[in-house]
Short mmCIF file of C-alpha atoms in Angstrom, two decimals:
data_model
loop_
_atom_site.label_atom_id
_atom_site.label_comp_id
_atom_site.label_asym_id
_atom_site.label_seq_id
_atom_site.Cartn_x
_atom_site.Cartn_y
_atom_site.Cartn_z
CA MET O 1 -9.20 2.96 -20.39
CA LYS O 2 -8.58 3.91 -16.84
CA LYS O 3 -8.60 1.12 -14.19
CA THR O 4 -9.52 1.07 -10.48
CA ASN O 5 -10.58 -1.17 -7.81
CA ILE O 6 -13.97 -1.69 -6.11
CA SER O 7 -13.02 -2.71 -2.66
CA ILE O 8 -15.28 -4.83 -0.59
CA PHE O 9 -14.03 -5.09 3.21
CA VAL O 10 -14.43 -8.41 5.11
CA PRO O 11 -13.04 -7.18 8.64
CA HIS O 12 -11.11 -9.89 10.26
CA ALA O 13 -12.84 -12.58 8.66
CA GLY O 14 -10.55 -15.59 8.53
CA CYS O 15 -7.76 -14.02 10.59
CA PRO O 16 -6.28 -16.77 12.92
CA HIS O 17 -4.26 -13.98 14.89
CA ARG O 18 -4.98 -10.73 16.27
CA CYS O 19 -1.96 -8.91 14.89
CA SER O 20 -0.56 -6.18 17.42
CA PHE O 21 -1.50 -3.37 15.18
CA CYS O 22 -4.81 -4.65 13.80
CA ASP O 23 -8.15 -2.89 14.27
CA GLN O 24 -9.78 -3.34 10.89
CA LYS O 25 -13.02 -1.74 11.89
CA SER O 26 -11.20 1.66 12.12
CA ILE O 27 -9.04 0.99 9.14
CA SER O 28 -11.88 -0.12 6.81
CA GLY O 29 -14.73 1.77 8.38
CA LYS O 30 -16.78 -1.48 8.52
CA GLU O 31 -17.90 -3.69 11.47
CA LYS O 32 -19.93 -6.19 9.72
CA ALA O 33 -18.87 -8.54 6.97
CA PRO O 34 -21.03 -8.12 3.73
CA ASP O 35 -23.21 -11.00 2.51
CA PRO O 36 -23.29 -12.24 -1.24
CA GLN O 37 -26.35 -10.23 -2.13
CA GLN O 38 -24.88 -7.20 -0.76
CA VAL O 39 -21.83 -7.74 -2.82
CA PHE O 40 -23.59 -8.16 -6.11
CA SER O 41 -25.82 -5.17 -5.41
CA LEU O 42 -22.75 -2.96 -4.58
CA LEU O 43 -21.30 -4.10 -7.89
CA GLU O 44 -24.31 -3.56 -9.98
CA GLN O 45 -24.81 -0.02 -8.52
CA GLN O 46 -21.09 0.78 -9.31
CA SER O 47 -21.02 -0.70 -12.62
CA SER O 48 -23.11 2.38 -14.17
CA HIS O 49 -20.68 4.78 -12.70
CA LEU O 50 -17.76 2.93 -14.01
CA GLU O 51 -19.26 2.82 -17.60
CA ASP O 52 -20.19 6.46 -17.46
CA MET O 53 -16.56 7.34 -16.74
CA GLY O 54 -15.26 5.00 -19.36
CA MET O 55 -13.28 2.90 -16.46
CA SER O 56 -12.71 -0.71 -15.92
CA ALA O 57 -12.41 -2.23 -12.17
CA GLU O 58 -11.05 -5.23 -10.41
CA ILE O 59 -13.38 -6.50 -7.55
CA ALA O 60 -11.10 -6.61 -4.41
CA PHE O 61 -11.84 -8.37 -1.17
CA PHE O 62 -9.72 -6.69 1.48
CA GLY O 63 -9.72 -6.53 5.18
CA GLY O 64 -9.33 -9.90 6.42
CA SER O 65 -7.54 -13.19 5.33
CA PHE O 66 -9.87 -13.85 2.59
CA THR O 67 -8.47 -17.50 1.80
CA ALA O 68 -9.02 -18.47 5.46
CA ILE O 69 -12.79 -17.52 6.00
CA PRO O 70 -15.23 -20.23 6.07
CA ARG O 71 -15.24 -21.99 2.73
CA GLY O 72 -18.79 -21.75 2.18
CA TYR O 73 -18.80 -17.99 2.67
CA MET O 74 -15.69 -17.46 0.45
CA HIS O 75 -17.44 -19.58 -2.40
CA SER O 76 -20.51 -17.26 -1.93
CA LEU O 77 -18.59 -14.06 -2.17
CA LEU O 78 -16.47 -15.35 -5.19
CA LYS O 79 -19.67 -16.47 -6.91
CA ALA O 80 -21.45 -13.21 -6.39
CA ALA O 81 -18.19 -11.36 -7.75
CA ASN O 82 -18.01 -13.86 -10.70
CA SER O 83 -21.55 -13.28 -11.56
CA ALA O 84 -20.87 -9.47 -11.65
CA ILE O 85 -17.99 -9.97 -14.08
CA LYS O 86 -19.87 -12.11 -16.43
CA ARG O 87 -22.88 -9.44 -16.38
CA PHE O 88 -20.97 -6.17 -16.44
CA PRO O 89 -18.18 -5.82 -18.85
CA CYS O 90 -16.51 -3.15 -16.78
CA TYR O 91 -15.25 -5.80 -14.23
CA THR O 92 -11.89 -7.26 -15.31
CA GLY O 93 -11.32 -9.61 -12.61
CA ILE O 94 -11.04 -10.19 -8.79
CA ARG O 95 -8.17 -9.48 -6.18
CA CYS O 96 -7.96 -10.51 -2.68
CA SER O 97 -5.71 -10.11 0.32
CA THR O 98 -4.65 -12.83 2.53
CA ARG O 99 -2.10 -14.23 5.10
CA PRO O 100 0.93 -15.94 3.55
CA ASP O 101 0.25 -19.00 5.55
CA CYS O 102 -3.27 -19.32 4.08
CA ILE O 103 -2.24 -20.24 0.67
CA SER O 104 -2.07 -23.67 -1.00
CA GLU O 105 -2.26 -25.22 -4.53
CA GLU O 106 -5.95 -26.28 -3.66
CA ILE O 107 -6.76 -22.58 -2.60
CA LEU O 108 -5.22 -21.10 -5.87
CA GLU O 109 -7.09 -23.61 -8.10
CA LEU O 110 -10.28 -22.60 -6.42
CA LEU O 111 -9.52 -18.78 -6.82
CA THR O 112 -8.58 -19.32 -10.42
CA ARG O 113 -11.98 -20.99 -11.15
CA TYR O 114 -13.79 -18.21 -9.82
CA GLY O 115 -11.80 -15.51 -12.02
CA VAL O 116 -9.38 -14.29 -9.51
CA THR O 117 -6.65 -12.35 -11.19
CA ALA O 118 -4.48 -11.21 -8.24
CA VAL O 119 -3.57 -12.19 -4.72
CA GLU O 120 -1.92 -9.72 -2.31
CA LEU O 121 0.16 -11.42 0.53
CA GLY O 122 0.12 -9.27 4.04
CA ALA O 123 3.73 -10.02 4.42
CA GLN O 124 4.38 -6.86 6.67
CA SER O 125 8.03 -7.79 7.32
CA MET O 126 10.58 -10.37 6.13
CA ASP O 127 12.37 -10.17 9.40
CA ASP O 128 11.36 -13.06 11.57
CA ALA O 129 11.91 -11.22 14.72
CA VAL O 130 9.83 -8.21 13.97
CA LEU O 131 6.98 -10.68 12.77
CA LYS O 132 7.17 -12.56 15.95
CA ALA O 133 7.19 -9.35 17.94
CA ASN O 134 3.88 -8.30 16.11
CA ASP O 135 1.94 -11.55 16.70
CA ARG O 136 1.93 -12.27 13.00
CA GLY O 137 1.93 -16.11 13.40
CA HIS O 138 3.77 -16.70 10.32
CA THR O 139 7.54 -16.46 9.10
CA ALA O 140 9.43 -14.77 6.24
CA ASP O 141 9.69 -18.40 4.83
CA ASP O 142 5.84 -18.58 4.71
CA VAL O 143 5.98 -15.49 2.43
CA ARG O 144 8.70 -16.97 0.24
CA ARG O 145 6.67 -20.33 -0.09
CA ALA O 146 3.29 -18.65 -0.86
CA SER O 147 4.79 -16.31 -3.29
CA GLU O 148 6.21 -18.87 -5.26
CA LEU O 149 3.02 -20.93 -5.38
CA ILE O 150 0.95 -17.79 -6.57
CA LYS O 151 3.59 -17.11 -9.21
CA ASN O 152 3.46 -20.65 -10.39
CA SER O 153 -0.34 -20.20 -10.83
CA SER O 154 -1.91 -17.95 -13.36
CA ILE O 155 -2.47 -15.42 -10.83
CA GLU O 156 -0.62 -12.18 -10.22
CA LEU O 157 1.30 -11.76 -7.00
CA GLY O 158 1.09 -8.72 -4.92
CA LEU O 159 3.05 -7.96 -1.48
CA GLN O 160 2.16 -5.74 1.26
CA MET O 161 4.52 -4.44 3.89
CA MET O 162 4.57 -1.96 6.97
CA THR O 163 7.26 0.29 8.17
CA GLY O 164 7.81 1.22 11.83
CA LEU O 165 6.35 -1.77 13.58
CA TYR O 166 7.17 -2.88 17.20
CA LYS O 167 10.86 -3.87 17.27
CA ASP O 168 11.26 -2.51 13.57
CA SER O 169 14.42 -0.74 12.34
CA GLU O 170 15.57 0.95 8.99
CA GLN O 171 17.63 -2.01 8.21
CA ALA O 172 14.66 -4.40 8.77
CA VAL O 173 12.61 -2.47 6.53
CA LEU O 174 15.23 -2.32 3.85
CA LYS O 175 15.86 -6.04 4.03
CA THR O 176 12.22 -6.55 3.67
CA ALA O 177 12.39 -4.62 0.38
CA ARG O 178 15.34 -6.50 -0.96
CA GLU O 179 13.45 -9.68 -0.05
CA PHE O 180 10.46 -8.49 -1.86
CA VAL O 181 12.46 -7.77 -5.14
CA LYS O 182 13.93 -11.36 -5.06
CA LEU O 183 10.26 -12.65 -4.96
CA ALA O 184 9.49 -10.31 -7.92
CA PRO O 185 5.87 -9.38 -7.26
CA LYS O 186 3.97 -7.51 -9.61
CA THR O 187 2.71 -4.99 -7.31
CA VAL O 188 3.62 -3.85 -3.80
CA ARG O 189 1.65 -1.59 -1.08
CA VAL O 190 3.52 0.06 1.68
CA TYR O 191 1.72 1.13 4.87
CA PRO O 192 3.49 3.11 7.71
CA THR O 193 2.17 1.82 10.84
CA VAL O 194 -0.61 3.78 12.35
CA ILE O 195 -0.95 3.12 16.13
CA LEU O 196 -4.66 2.51 16.83
CA LYS O 197 -6.86 2.39 20.08
CA ASN O 198 -7.72 -1.06 21.25
CA THR O 199 -4.58 -2.77 19.80
CA ARG O 200 -1.60 -4.26 21.46
CA LEU O 201 0.41 -1.59 19.90
CA GLY O 202 -1.73 1.07 21.34
CA GLU O 203 -1.14 -0.45 24.81
CA LEU O 204 2.60 -0.48 24.26
CA PHE O 205 2.61 3.03 22.99
CA GLU O 206 0.58 4.31 25.96
CA SER O 207 3.04 2.61 28.28
CA GLY O 208 5.89 4.01 26.63
CA GLU O 209 7.45 0.62 25.62
CA TYR O 210 7.03 1.48 21.97
CA GLN O 211 7.78 4.29 19.75
CA SER O 212 7.24 4.22 16.15
CA PHE O 213 9.43 6.00 13.51
CA SER O 214 9.00 9.65 13.30
CA PHE O 215 7.07 11.20 10.48
CA GLU O 216 10.23 12.66 8.56
CA GLN O 217 12.23 9.30 9.16
CA THR O 218 9.22 7.35 7.79
CA VAL O 219 9.14 9.68 4.63
CA GLU O 220 13.08 9.18 4.08
CA ILE O 221 12.50 5.43 4.37
CA CYS O 222 9.50 5.16 2.25
CA ALA O 223 11.36 7.48 -0.48
CA LYS O 224 14.23 4.67 -0.42
CA LEU O 225 11.37 1.92 -0.68
CA LEU O 226 9.96 3.63 -3.73
CA LYS O 227 13.35 4.12 -5.49
CA ILE O 228 14.32 0.31 -4.79
CA PHE O 229 10.82 -0.71 -6.14
CA GLU O 230 10.88 1.62 -9.10
CA GLU O 231 14.33 0.55 -10.27
CA ASN O 232 13.23 -3.19 -10.20
CA ASN O 233 9.97 -2.47 -12.21
CA ILE O 234 7.66 -3.26 -9.45
CA SER O 235 4.61 -1.14 -9.14
CA VAL O 236 3.96 0.61 -5.93
CA ILE O 237 0.03 0.95 -5.86
CA ARG O 238 -0.36 2.07 -2.50
CA MET O 239 1.77 4.14 0.01
CA GLY O 240 0.08 4.93 3.18
CA LEU O 241 -3.54 4.27 4.51
CA HIS O 242 -6.29 5.66 2.59
CA ALA O 243 -7.91 8.76 3.88
CA SER O 244 -10.18 7.91 6.77
CA LYS O 245 -12.09 9.73 9.52
CA ASP O 246 -12.21 6.46 11.49
CA VAL O 247 -8.38 6.23 11.39
CA GLU O 248 -8.00 9.92 12.44
CA ARG O 249 -10.47 9.50 15.18
CA GLU O 250 -8.97 6.26 16.57
CA MET O 251 -5.17 6.77 16.10
CA LEU O 252 -2.95 7.28 19.05
CA GLY O 253 0.29 7.99 17.07
CA GLY O 254 2.36 6.51 14.23
CA VAL O 255 2.20 8.02 10.66
CA TYR O 256 -0.78 9.09 8.76
CA HIS O 257 -1.20 11.63 6.20
CA PRO O 258 -3.92 11.56 3.42
CA SER O 259 -1.44 12.85 0.90
CA PHE O 260 1.53 10.55 2.25
CA ARG O 261 2.68 9.35 -1.04
CA GLU O 262 2.88 12.91 -2.59
CA ILE O 263 5.12 13.79 0.38
CA VAL O 264 7.36 10.76 -0.22
CA GLU O 265 7.60 11.53 -3.96
CA SER O 266 8.50 15.08 -3.14
CA LYS O 267 11.41 14.00 -0.85
CA GLN O 268 12.54 11.80 -3.98
CA LEU O 269 12.55 14.76 -6.00
CA LEU O 270 14.51 16.92 -3.75
CA TRP O 271 17.16 14.38 -3.44
CA GLU O 272 17.32 14.34 -7.31
CA LEU O 273 17.40 18.24 -7.41
CA GLU O 274 20.30 18.34 -4.75
CA GLU O 275 22.24 15.92 -6.78
CA LEU O 276 21.65 17.90 -10.07
CA LEU O 277 22.42 21.24 -8.27
CA SER O 278 25.55 20.03 -6.89
CA THR O 279 27.41 20.36 -10.23
CA LEU O 280 26.10 23.86 -10.69
CA PRO O 281 27.13 27.30 -8.89
CA LYS O 282 25.11 28.56 -6.00
CA GLY O 283 22.48 31.22 -7.02
CA ASP O 284 19.42 31.51 -9.15
CA HIS O 285 18.24 28.72 -11.35
CA THR O 286 14.99 27.56 -13.15
CA VAL O 287 13.90 24.10 -12.78
CA PHE O 288 11.50 22.51 -15.55
CA THR O 289 9.13 19.79 -14.97
CA ASP O 290 6.06 18.38 -16.04
CA LYS O 291 2.81 19.85 -14.84
CA LYS O 292 2.01 16.71 -12.75
CA ASN O 293 5.23 17.25 -10.64
CA ILE O 294 5.11 20.97 -10.04
CA SER O 295 3.64 20.70 -6.49
CA ARG O 296 6.08 17.71 -5.52
CA VAL O 297 9.06 19.80 -6.77
CA ILE O 298 8.05 22.67 -4.76
CA GLY O 299 7.15 20.58 -1.73
CA GLN O 300 4.54 21.10 0.92
CA ASN O 301 4.32 24.63 2.15
CA ARG O 302 7.27 25.20 -0.29
CA GLY O 303 9.43 22.87 1.83
CA ASN O 304 11.85 21.91 -0.98
CA ILE O 305 12.27 25.61 -2.14
CA LYS O 306 13.22 26.35 1.35
CA LYS O 307 15.58 23.64 1.84
CA LEU O 308 17.23 24.59 -1.41
CA SER O 309 17.45 28.09 -0.36
CA GLU O 310 19.39 27.27 2.76
CA GLN O 311 21.85 25.45 0.65
CA GLY O 312 22.33 28.70 -1.49
CA TYR O 313 20.15 27.88 -4.50
CA THR O 314 17.22 30.29 -5.31
CA ILE O 315 14.72 28.11 -7.30
CA LYS O 316 11.99 28.73 -9.72
CA VAL O 317 9.90 26.12 -11.04
CA LYS O 318 8.24 26.21 -14.46
CA GLU O 319 6.38 23.67 -16.51
CA ARG O 320 7.85 21.73 -19.42
CA ALA O 321 5.85 18.85 -20.84
CA GLY O 322 7.37 15.30 -20.32
CA ALA O 323 10.18 16.61 -18.29
CA ARG O 324 11.00 15.15 -14.86
CA LEU O 325 13.73 17.42 -13.68
CA GLU O 326 15.57 19.90 -16.18
CA ILE O 327 17.76 22.86 -15.20
CA ASP O 328 18.56 25.69 -17.75
#
C-alpha cells in the first residue's frame, strides 16, 4: 500500500522566534491556523480519496513549532487527528514538526498518548554561528538533546536542514550532514534557502549584504548530501520546497525549482556515469538504466548528454529493467 502525508499547516503558531528566512504564509499558502473541526472535516474528506486510491497516510502538522503552541489548542488538534485515526483505517499515525528547544519528556509523553508516530526537528544547521546569524534562537546542542529524547521514546526522529543561509558555507552544510548521521534520524528533509519578501533575509539580500549559493552550487552540494544520507540508510523524504505559486510570487532570490530533487538526482547520475566512462575509450556508448531513471540520466534539456559529449563520449540511453547504470 502506498503511503503519503495529509499536511495541515499551522503557520507561525508557537514560534518563539521569527527566523531570518521565514514567511510561512508564502511557504504554506495559509494565513489562518485551522480549528479542530476544520482539521477533522479535512481528514474525513480526504479519507474517501485515500481509500479509493488504496493509499494510507500520516496526518502531518507542519508550518509552526507544533509543540510550543498553546497547550489547549495543541490538545484539540491532536484529539481531532486521533479521532480521525480511530474512525478511518487509512490513517496510520500523526507526525509534526517543531523546534529543537521545544521538546521535553513531558511533551513526548503527551504526543505518544495521542498516537504521534514521528517528530521532525527544524534543525536547519548544526553550525552555531549560522544558527545565530539567522535568528534561530537555539543551538546545535539543543538539536542533539532533543534528538536523543525523541529516539528514547517510541516516536520516529526526523531532521530538517537548510542550505545557503546567511553566513552559510559548503563546509558548514556538510558538517550539518555529518552531525545528522551521528544522530541517526529515520528521515531527513533538505531545503535550499528561498529568499522571500518581508523577511530579514530579504532585506539583507536587497541591501547586497547577503548572497545565497548559486543554483548550480546548490545542486552540487545537495547531490553530496543525498549521497551521504543514502550511504547511511537515512531516507531523504523531501529535497526542495514543494511547488507553490505563493513562493514563486514572493521570492526575491535563492534556489527554488518545482523539480529540484530530480535535478539533484540527475547530477548524481552524471557523476556516476563520468566515473564509469573514465575507464572506457572515448566514442560511442550505450547506457542502460531502469525506466524511472531515463530522464535523470539524460538530464534536463539533455544536459548530461551534452556534458559527456564535451568530454568525448557520445551516449545513447536505453531501458533495462532494474538497472541503475550499465554500459555495454
